[in-house]
mmCIF file of C-alpha atoms in Angstrom:
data_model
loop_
_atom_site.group_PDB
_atom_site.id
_atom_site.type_symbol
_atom_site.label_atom_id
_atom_site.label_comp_id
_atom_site.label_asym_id
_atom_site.label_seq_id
_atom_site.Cartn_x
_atom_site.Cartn_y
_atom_site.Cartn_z
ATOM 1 C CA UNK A 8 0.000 0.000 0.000
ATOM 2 C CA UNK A 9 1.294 3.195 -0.769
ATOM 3 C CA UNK A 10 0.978 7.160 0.577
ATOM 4 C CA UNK A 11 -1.977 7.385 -1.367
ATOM 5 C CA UNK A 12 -3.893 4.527 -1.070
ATOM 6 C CA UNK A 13 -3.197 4.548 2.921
ATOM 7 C CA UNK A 14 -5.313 8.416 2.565
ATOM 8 C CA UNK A 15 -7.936 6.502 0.543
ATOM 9 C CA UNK A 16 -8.668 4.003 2.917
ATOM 10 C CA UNK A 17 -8.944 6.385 5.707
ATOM 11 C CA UNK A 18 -10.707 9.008 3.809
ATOM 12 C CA UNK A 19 -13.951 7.431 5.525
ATOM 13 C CA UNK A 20 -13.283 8.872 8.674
ATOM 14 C CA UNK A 21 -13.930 12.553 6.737
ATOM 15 C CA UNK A 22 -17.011 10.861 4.596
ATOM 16 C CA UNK A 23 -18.179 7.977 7.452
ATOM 17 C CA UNK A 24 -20.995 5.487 6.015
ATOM 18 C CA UNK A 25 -23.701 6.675 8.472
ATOM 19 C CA UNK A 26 -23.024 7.396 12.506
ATOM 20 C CA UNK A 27 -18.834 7.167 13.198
ATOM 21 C CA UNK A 28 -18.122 5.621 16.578
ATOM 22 C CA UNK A 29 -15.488 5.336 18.638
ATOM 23 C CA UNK A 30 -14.407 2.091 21.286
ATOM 24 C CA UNK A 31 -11.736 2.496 23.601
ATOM 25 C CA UNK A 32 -9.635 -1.050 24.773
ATOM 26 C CA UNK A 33 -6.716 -1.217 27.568
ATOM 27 C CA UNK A 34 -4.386 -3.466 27.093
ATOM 28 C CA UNK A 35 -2.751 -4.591 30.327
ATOM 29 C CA UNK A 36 0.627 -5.149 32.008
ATOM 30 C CA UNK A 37 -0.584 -8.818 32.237
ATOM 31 C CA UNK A 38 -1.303 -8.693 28.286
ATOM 32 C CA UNK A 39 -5.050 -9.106 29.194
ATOM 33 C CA UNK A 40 -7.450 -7.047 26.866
ATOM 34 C CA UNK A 41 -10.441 -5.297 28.478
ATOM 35 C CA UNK A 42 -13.228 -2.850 27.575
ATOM 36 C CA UNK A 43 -12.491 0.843 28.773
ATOM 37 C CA UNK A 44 -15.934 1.513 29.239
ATOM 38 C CA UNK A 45 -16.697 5.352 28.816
ATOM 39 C CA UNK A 46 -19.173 7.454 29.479
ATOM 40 C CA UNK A 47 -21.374 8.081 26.507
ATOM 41 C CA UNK A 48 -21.494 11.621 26.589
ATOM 42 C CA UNK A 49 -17.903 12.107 26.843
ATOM 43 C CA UNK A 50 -16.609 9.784 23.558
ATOM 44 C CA UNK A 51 -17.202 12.318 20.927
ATOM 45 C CA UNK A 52 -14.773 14.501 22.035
ATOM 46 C CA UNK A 53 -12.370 11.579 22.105
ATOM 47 C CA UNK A 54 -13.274 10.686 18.665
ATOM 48 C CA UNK A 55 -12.497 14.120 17.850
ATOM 49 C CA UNK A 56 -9.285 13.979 19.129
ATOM 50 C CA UNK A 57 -8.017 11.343 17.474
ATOM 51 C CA UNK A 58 -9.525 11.725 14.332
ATOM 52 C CA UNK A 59 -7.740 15.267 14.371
ATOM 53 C CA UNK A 60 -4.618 13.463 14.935
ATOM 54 C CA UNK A 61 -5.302 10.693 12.091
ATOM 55 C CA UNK A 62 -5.037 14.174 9.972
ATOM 56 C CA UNK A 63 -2.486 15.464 11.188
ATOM 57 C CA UNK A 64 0.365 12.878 11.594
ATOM 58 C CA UNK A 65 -0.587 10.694 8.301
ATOM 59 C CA UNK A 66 -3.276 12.510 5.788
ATOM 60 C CA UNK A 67 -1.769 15.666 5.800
ATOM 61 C CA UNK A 68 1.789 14.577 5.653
ATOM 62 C CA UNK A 69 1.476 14.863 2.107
ATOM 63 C CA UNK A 70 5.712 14.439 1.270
ATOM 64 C CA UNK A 71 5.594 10.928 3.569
ATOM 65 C CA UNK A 72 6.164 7.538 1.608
ATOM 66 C CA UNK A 73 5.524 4.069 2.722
ATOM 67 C CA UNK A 74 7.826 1.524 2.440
ATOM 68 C CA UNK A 75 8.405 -2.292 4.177
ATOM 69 C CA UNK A 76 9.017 -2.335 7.890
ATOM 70 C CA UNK A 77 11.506 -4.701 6.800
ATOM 71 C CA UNK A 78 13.694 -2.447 4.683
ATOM 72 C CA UNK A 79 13.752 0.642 7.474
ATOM 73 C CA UNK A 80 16.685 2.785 7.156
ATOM 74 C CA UNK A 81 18.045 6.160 8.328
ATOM 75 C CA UNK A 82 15.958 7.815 5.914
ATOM 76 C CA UNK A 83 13.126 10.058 7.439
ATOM 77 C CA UNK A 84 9.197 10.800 6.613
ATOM 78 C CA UNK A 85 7.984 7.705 6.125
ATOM 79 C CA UNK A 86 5.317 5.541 7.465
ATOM 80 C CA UNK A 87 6.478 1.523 8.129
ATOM 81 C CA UNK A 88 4.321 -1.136 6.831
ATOM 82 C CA UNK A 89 4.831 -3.840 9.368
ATOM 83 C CA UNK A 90 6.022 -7.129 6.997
ATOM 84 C CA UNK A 91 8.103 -9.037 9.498
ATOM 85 C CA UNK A 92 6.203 -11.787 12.891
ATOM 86 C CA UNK A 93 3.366 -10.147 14.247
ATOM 87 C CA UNK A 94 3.312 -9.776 18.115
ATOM 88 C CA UNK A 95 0.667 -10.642 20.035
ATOM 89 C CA UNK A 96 0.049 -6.821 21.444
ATOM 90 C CA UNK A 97 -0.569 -5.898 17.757
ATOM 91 C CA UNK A 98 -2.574 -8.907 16.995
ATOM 92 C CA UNK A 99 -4.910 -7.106 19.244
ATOM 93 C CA UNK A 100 -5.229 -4.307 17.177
ATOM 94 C CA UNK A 101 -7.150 -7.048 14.332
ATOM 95 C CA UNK A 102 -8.948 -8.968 17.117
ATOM 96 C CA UNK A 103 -11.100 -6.412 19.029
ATOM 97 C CA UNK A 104 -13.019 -5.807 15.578
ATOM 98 C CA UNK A 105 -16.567 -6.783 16.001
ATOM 99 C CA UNK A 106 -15.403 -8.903 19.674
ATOM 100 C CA UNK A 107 -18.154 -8.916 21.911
ATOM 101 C CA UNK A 108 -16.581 -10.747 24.116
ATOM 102 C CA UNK A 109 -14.152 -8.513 25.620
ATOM 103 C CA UNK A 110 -15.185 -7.794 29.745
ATOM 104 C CA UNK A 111 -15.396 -4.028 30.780
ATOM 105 C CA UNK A 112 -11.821 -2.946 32.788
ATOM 106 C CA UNK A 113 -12.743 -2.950 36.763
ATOM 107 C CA UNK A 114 -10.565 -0.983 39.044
ATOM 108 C CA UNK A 115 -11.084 -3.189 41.581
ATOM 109 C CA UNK A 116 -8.899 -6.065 39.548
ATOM 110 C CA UNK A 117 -6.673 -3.042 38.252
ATOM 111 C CA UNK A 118 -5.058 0.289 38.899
ATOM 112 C CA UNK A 119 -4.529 2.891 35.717
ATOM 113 C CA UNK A 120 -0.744 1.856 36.447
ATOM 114 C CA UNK A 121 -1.297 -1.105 35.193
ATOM 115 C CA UNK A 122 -2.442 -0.158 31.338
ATOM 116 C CA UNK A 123 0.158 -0.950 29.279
ATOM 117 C CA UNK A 124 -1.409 0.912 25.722
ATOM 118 C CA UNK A 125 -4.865 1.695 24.701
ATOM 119 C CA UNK A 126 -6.304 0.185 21.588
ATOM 120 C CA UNK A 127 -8.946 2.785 19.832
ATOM 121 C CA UNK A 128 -11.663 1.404 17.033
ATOM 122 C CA UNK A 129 -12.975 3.935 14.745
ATOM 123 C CA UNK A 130 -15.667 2.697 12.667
ATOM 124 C CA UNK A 131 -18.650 3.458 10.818
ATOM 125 C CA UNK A 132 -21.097 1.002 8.836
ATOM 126 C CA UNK A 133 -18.375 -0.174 6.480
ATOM 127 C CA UNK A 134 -15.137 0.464 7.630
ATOM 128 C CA UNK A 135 -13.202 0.521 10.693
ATOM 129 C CA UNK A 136 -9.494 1.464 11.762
ATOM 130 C CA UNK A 137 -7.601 0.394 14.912
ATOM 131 C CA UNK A 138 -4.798 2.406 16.738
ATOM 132 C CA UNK A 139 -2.025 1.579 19.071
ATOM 133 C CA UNK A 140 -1.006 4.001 21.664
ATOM 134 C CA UNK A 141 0.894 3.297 24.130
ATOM 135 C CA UNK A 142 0.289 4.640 27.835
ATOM 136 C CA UNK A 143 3.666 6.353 29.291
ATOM 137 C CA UNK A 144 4.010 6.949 33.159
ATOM 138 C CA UNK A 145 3.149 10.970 32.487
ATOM 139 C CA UNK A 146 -0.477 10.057 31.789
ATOM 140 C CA UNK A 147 -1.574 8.254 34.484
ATOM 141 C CA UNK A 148 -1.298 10.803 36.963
ATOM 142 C CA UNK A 149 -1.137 9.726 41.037
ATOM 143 C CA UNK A 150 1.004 7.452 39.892
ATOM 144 C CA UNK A 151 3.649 9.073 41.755
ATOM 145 C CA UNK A 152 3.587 11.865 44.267
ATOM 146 C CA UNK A 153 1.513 13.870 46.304
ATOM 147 C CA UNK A 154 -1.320 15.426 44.440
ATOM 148 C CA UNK A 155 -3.796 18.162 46.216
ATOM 149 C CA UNK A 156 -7.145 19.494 45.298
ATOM 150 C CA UNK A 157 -9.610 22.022 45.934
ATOM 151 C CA UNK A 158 -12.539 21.823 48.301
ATOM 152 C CA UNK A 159 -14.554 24.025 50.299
ATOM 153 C CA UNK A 160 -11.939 26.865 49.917
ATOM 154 C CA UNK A 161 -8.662 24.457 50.882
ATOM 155 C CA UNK A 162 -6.936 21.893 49.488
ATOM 156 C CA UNK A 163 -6.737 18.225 50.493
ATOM 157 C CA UNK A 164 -4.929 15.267 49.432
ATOM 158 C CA UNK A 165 -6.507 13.488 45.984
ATOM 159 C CA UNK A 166 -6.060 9.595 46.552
ATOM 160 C CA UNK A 167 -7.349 8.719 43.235
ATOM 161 C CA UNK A 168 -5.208 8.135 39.833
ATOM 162 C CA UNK A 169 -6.540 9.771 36.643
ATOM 163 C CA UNK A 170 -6.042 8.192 33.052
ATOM 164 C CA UNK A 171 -4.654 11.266 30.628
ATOM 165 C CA UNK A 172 -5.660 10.424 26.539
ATOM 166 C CA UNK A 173 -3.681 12.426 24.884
ATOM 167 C CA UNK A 174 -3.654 12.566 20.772
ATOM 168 C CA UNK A 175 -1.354 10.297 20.337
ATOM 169 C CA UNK A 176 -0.166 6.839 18.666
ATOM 170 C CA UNK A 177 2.492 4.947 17.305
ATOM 171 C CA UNK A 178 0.524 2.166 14.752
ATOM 172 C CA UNK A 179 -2.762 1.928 12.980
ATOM 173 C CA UNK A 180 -4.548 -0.747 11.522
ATOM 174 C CA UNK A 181 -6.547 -0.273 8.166
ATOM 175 C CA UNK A 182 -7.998 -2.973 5.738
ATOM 176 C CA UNK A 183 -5.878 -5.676 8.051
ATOM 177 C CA UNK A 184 -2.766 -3.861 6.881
ATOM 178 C CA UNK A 185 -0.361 -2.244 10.019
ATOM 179 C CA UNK A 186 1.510 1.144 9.918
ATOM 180 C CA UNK A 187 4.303 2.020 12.358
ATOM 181 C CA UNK A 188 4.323 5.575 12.467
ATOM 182 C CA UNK A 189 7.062 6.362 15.303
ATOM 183 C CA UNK A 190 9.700 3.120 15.031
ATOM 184 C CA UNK A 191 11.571 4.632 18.078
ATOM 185 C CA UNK A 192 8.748 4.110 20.310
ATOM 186 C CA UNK A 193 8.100 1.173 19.957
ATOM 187 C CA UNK A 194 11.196 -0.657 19.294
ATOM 188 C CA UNK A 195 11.612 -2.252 22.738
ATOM 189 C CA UNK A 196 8.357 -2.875 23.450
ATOM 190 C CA UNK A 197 6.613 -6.215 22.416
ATOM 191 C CA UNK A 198 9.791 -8.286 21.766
ATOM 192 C CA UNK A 199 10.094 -6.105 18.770
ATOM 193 C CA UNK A 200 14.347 -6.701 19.408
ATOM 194 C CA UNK A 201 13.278 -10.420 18.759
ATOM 195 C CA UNK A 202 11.735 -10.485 15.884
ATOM 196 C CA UNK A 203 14.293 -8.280 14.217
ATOM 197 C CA UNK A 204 17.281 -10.956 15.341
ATOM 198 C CA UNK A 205 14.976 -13.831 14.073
ATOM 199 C CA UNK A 206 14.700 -12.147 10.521
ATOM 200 C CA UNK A 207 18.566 -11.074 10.779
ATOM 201 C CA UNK A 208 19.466 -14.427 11.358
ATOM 202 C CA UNK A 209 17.401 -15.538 8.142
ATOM 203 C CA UNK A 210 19.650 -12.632 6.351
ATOM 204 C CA UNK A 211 22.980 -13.990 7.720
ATOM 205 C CA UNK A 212 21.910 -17.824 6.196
ATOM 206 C CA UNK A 213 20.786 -16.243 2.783
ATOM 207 C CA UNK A 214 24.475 -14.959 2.675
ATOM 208 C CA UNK A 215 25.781 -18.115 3.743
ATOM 209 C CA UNK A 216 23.798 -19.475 1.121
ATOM 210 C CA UNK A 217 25.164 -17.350 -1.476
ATOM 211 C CA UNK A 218 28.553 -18.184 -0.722
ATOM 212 C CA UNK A 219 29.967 -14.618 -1.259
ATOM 213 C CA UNK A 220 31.498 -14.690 2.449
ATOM 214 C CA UNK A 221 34.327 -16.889 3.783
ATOM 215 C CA UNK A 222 34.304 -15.599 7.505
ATOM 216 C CA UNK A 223 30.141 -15.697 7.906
ATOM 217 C CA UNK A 224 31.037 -16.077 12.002
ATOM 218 C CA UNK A 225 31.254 -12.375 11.700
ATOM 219 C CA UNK A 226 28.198 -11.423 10.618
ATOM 220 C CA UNK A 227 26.503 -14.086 13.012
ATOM 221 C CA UNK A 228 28.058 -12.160 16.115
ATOM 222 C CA UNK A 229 26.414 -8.951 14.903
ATOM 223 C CA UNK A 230 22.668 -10.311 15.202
ATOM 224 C CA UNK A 231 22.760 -9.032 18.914
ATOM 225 C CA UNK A 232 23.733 -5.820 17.574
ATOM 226 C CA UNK A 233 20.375 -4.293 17.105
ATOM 227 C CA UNK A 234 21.281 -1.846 14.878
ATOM 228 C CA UNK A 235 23.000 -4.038 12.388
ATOM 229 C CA UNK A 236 20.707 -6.639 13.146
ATOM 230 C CA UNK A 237 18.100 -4.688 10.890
ATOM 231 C CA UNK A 238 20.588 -4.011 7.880
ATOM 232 C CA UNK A 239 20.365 -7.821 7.947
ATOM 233 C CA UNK A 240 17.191 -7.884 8.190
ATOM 234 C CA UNK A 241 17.093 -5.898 4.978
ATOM 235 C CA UNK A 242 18.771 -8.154 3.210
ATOM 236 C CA UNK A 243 16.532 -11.068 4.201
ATOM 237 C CA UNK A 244 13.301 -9.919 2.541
ATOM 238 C CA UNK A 245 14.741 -7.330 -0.106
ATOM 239 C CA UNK A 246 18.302 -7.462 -1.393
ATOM 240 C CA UNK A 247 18.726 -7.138 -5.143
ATOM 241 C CA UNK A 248 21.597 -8.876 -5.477
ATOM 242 C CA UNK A 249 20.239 -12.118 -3.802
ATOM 243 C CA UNK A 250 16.860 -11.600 -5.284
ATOM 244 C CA UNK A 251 18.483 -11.545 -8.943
ATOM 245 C CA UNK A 252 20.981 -14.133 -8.137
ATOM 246 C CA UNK A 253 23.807 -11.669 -9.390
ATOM 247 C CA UNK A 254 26.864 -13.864 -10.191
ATOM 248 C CA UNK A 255 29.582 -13.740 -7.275
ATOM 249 C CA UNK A 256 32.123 -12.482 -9.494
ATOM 250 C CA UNK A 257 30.036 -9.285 -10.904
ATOM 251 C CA UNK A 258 29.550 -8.373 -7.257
ATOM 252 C CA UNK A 259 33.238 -8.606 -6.641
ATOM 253 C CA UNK A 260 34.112 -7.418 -9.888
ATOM 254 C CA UNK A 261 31.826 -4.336 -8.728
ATOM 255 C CA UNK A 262 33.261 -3.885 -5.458
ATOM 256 C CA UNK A 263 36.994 -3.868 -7.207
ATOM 257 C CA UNK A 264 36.003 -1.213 -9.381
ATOM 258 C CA UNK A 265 33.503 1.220 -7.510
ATOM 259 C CA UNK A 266 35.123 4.797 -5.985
ATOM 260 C CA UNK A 267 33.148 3.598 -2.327
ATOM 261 C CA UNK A 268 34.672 0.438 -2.279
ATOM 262 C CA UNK A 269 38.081 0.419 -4.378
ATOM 263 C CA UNK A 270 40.694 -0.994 -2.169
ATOM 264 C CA UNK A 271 38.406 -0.934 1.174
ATOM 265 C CA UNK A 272 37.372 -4.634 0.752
ATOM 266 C CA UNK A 273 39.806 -8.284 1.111
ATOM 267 C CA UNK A 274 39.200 -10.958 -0.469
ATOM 268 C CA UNK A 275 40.484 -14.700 -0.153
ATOM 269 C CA UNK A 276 43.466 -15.563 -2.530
ATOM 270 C CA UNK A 277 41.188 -16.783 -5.217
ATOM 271 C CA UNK A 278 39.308 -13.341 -5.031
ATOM 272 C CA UNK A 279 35.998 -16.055 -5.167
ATOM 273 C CA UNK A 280 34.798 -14.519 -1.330
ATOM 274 C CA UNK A 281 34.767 -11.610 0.859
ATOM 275 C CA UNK A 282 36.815 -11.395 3.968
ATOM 276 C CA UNK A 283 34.872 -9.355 6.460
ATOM 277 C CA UNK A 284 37.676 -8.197 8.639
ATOM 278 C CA UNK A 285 36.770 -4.457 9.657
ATOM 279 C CA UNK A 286 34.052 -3.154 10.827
ATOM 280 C CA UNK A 287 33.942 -0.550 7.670
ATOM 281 C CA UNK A 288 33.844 -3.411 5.797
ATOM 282 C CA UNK A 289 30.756 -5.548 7.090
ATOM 283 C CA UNK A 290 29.359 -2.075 6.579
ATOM 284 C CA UNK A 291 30.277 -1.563 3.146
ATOM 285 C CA UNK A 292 29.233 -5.350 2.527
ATOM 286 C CA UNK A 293 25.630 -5.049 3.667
ATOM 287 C CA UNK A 294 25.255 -1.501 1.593
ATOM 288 C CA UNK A 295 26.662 -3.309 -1.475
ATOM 289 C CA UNK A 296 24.085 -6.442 -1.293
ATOM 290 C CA UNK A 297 21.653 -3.903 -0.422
ATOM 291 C CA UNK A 298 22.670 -2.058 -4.100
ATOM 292 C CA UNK A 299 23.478 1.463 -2.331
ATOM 293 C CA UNK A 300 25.846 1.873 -4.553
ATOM 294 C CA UNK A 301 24.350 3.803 -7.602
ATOM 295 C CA UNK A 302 25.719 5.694 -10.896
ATOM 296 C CA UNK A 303 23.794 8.098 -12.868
ATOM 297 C CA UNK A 304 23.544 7.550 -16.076
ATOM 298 C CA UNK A 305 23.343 11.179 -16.862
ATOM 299 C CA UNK A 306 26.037 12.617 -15.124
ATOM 300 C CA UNK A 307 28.015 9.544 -14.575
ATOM 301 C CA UNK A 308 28.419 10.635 -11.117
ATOM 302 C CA UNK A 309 28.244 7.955 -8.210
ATOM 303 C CA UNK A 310 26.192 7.590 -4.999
ATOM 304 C CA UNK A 311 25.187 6.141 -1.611
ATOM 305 C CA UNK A 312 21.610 5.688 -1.531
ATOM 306 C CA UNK A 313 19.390 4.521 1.066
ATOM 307 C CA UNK A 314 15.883 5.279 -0.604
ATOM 308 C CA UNK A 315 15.793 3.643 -4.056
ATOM 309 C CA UNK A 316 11.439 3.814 -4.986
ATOM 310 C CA UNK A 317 11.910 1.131 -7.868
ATOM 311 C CA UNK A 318 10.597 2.336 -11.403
ATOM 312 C CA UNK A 319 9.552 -0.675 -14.250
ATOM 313 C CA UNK A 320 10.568 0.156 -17.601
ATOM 314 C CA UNK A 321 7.523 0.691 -20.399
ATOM 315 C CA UNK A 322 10.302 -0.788 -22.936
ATOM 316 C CA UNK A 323 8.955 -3.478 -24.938
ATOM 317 C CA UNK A 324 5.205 -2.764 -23.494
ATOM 318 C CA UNK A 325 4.458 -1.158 -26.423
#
C-alpha cells in the first residue's frame, strides 16, 4: 500500500458510512485485553481527538512515503508497513473488531498503572481502523507523588489516579494492513528486538547461502547488535543482489572497481569470497548487497543511496 492509497482508505473517517463511533480497549501489564468503558457523553470529544490526529500525523503529511518495515533505514518521513512476525500486542489491534466478548476494565482487579497501551476502534457502517497508543508513566497521573485538590476553599490530598488520553499513537490498523508511524517508540516494546534478530538471522543464512562470504562467524556475532541486526534484516526480505541471483564475481568485480569500495574490501586468494575483517567493511558489505551503490547515467556521477522507490521500464510494453 502506498501514501496514497493509505489516505484513501482512511478518507472514511472525513465521509463515514452513516453514525462514526469510537471504542476504547486497555491493554494490560498482564497482556489481558479489556473494555475501557466510557461514558457516553464524553466519547465524541475523544473521537475528535483522534480523528484530528489521524489528519495530522498521516493525511496531511502529504511528502511521507511508505515503504516495508523490513527495509527501514536512516531515511526520514515515512510511514512503516509492518512485513516481518506479528506480536501478540498488535494482533490485538485485528482482534477487538466486532469482539463482543471482551469484559469491561474494573478498578477493583486493576489500577490505571497497570495499562500498558490503549487500543482505539474507529468505525462506521463499512469500515473501521484500529490504533495503538501506548500509555507512558506521564499520563496516568497519582502514579507518583503527592497530588492536592480544591474543596470548600482548601486543598486536600486526591487519593485517586486519573487516566490522561492524549492525541497520540504509534501504529494503525486499516484494511488488516499495520503502519508504524514512530519506530523509536516502539522498538523495545513487544519483543520487537526479537523479531528483528529472528529475521537477521534468516539474512545472515541467505548470505551463507550465497557463498559470497568466507568468515560468515562475523556477521553471526552482529545479530545481537540491534542496529546491524536490521541491515540484515534488509537483506533477508529485499536485497537485489540475492533476489536476482547476481553472479559472485560481478559483485566482486563491482566492489573492485567502484570509488566507495576500491581498495576498502579483502578478499580470499582466489578473489571467489569476501573477507569481512573491519568493521567498515561488514558495513560496506551489507550496503553493497543492499545495491546502495548507484551511478547516474546522466552525469556519470556515483552515490550512496538509502531510498531507491523502484521504477519498471515501459520498454517493450508497447
Amino acid at each position: 500500500m502506498n501514501k496514497e492509497e493509505l489516505d484513501q482508505a482512511l478518507d472514511f473517517i472525513n465521509n463515514p458510512d452513516g453514525v462514526l463511533n469510537i471504542v476504547l480497549y486497555t491493554c494490560m501489564s498482564d497482556s489481558d485485553l479489556k473494555l475501557l468503558d466510557v461514558k457516553y457523553d464524553d466519547l465524541p470529544p475523544i473521537k475528535d481527538l483522534f480523528i484530528n490526529s489521524i489528519k495530522e500525523h498521516i493525511i496531511e503529511k502529504d511528502d511521507y512515503t511508505v515503504i516495508p518495515l523490513s527495509t527501514a533505514d536512516e531515511r526520514a518521513n515515512c510511514f512503516y508497513q509492518y512485513d516481518l512476525e506479528l506480536p501478540a500486542e498488535l494482533e490485538n489491534l485485528k482482534s477487538v473488531i466486532g469482539n463482543d466478548q471482551i469484559s469491561n476494565l474494573s478498578l477493583n482487579d486493576y489500577s490505571f498503572a497497570d495499562i500498558d497501551s490503549l487500543i482505539v476502534l474507529i468505525s462506521d457502517n463499512s469500515h473501521n481502523l484500529t490504533l495503538y497508543k501506548k500509555i507512558t508513566p506521564v499520563e496516568v497521573i497519582g502514579r507518583r507523588g503527592y497530588i492536592l485538590c480544591e474543596s470548600d476553599s482548601r486543598f486536600e490530598r486526591f487519593n485517586k489516579q486519573l487516566l490522561r488520553i492524549s492525541n497520540s499513537f504509534q501504529v494503525i490498523q486499516i484494511n488488516g494492513e499495520i503502519f508504524i508511524l514512530d519506530l523509536k517508540s516502539i522498538e523495545k516494546s513487544f519483543g520487537f528486538h526479537d523479531v528483528i534478530r529472528r529475521e537477521a538471522t534468516l539474512g545472515v543464512n541467505a548470505i551463507r547461502d550465497k557463498g559470497l562470504v568466507c568468515n560468515i562467524e562475523v556477521l553471526e556475532e552482529l545479530v545481537d547488535n540491534v542496529s546491524f541486526a536490521r541491515k540484515l534484516t534488509k537483506i533477508a526480505k529485499s536485497s537485489p543482489v540475492l533476489q536476482n541471483n547476481i553472479p559472485n564475481i560481478n559483485v566482486i568485480n563491482f566492489s573492485k572497481r567502484h570509488p566507495a569500495l576500491k581498495n576498502r574490501m579483502r578478499y580470499t586468494p582466489d578473489n571467489t569470497q569476501f573477507m569481512l575483517d573491519t568493521k567498515a567493511s561488514k558495513q560496506f558489505f551489507v550496503k553493497l548487497l543492499n545495491d546502495d551503490f548507484l551511478t547516474s547515467e546522466l552525469t556519470r556521477l556515483y552515490y550512496d543511496s538509502l531510498a531507491k522507490d523502484f521504477i519498471e521500464s515501459d520498454e517493450g510494453n508497447n
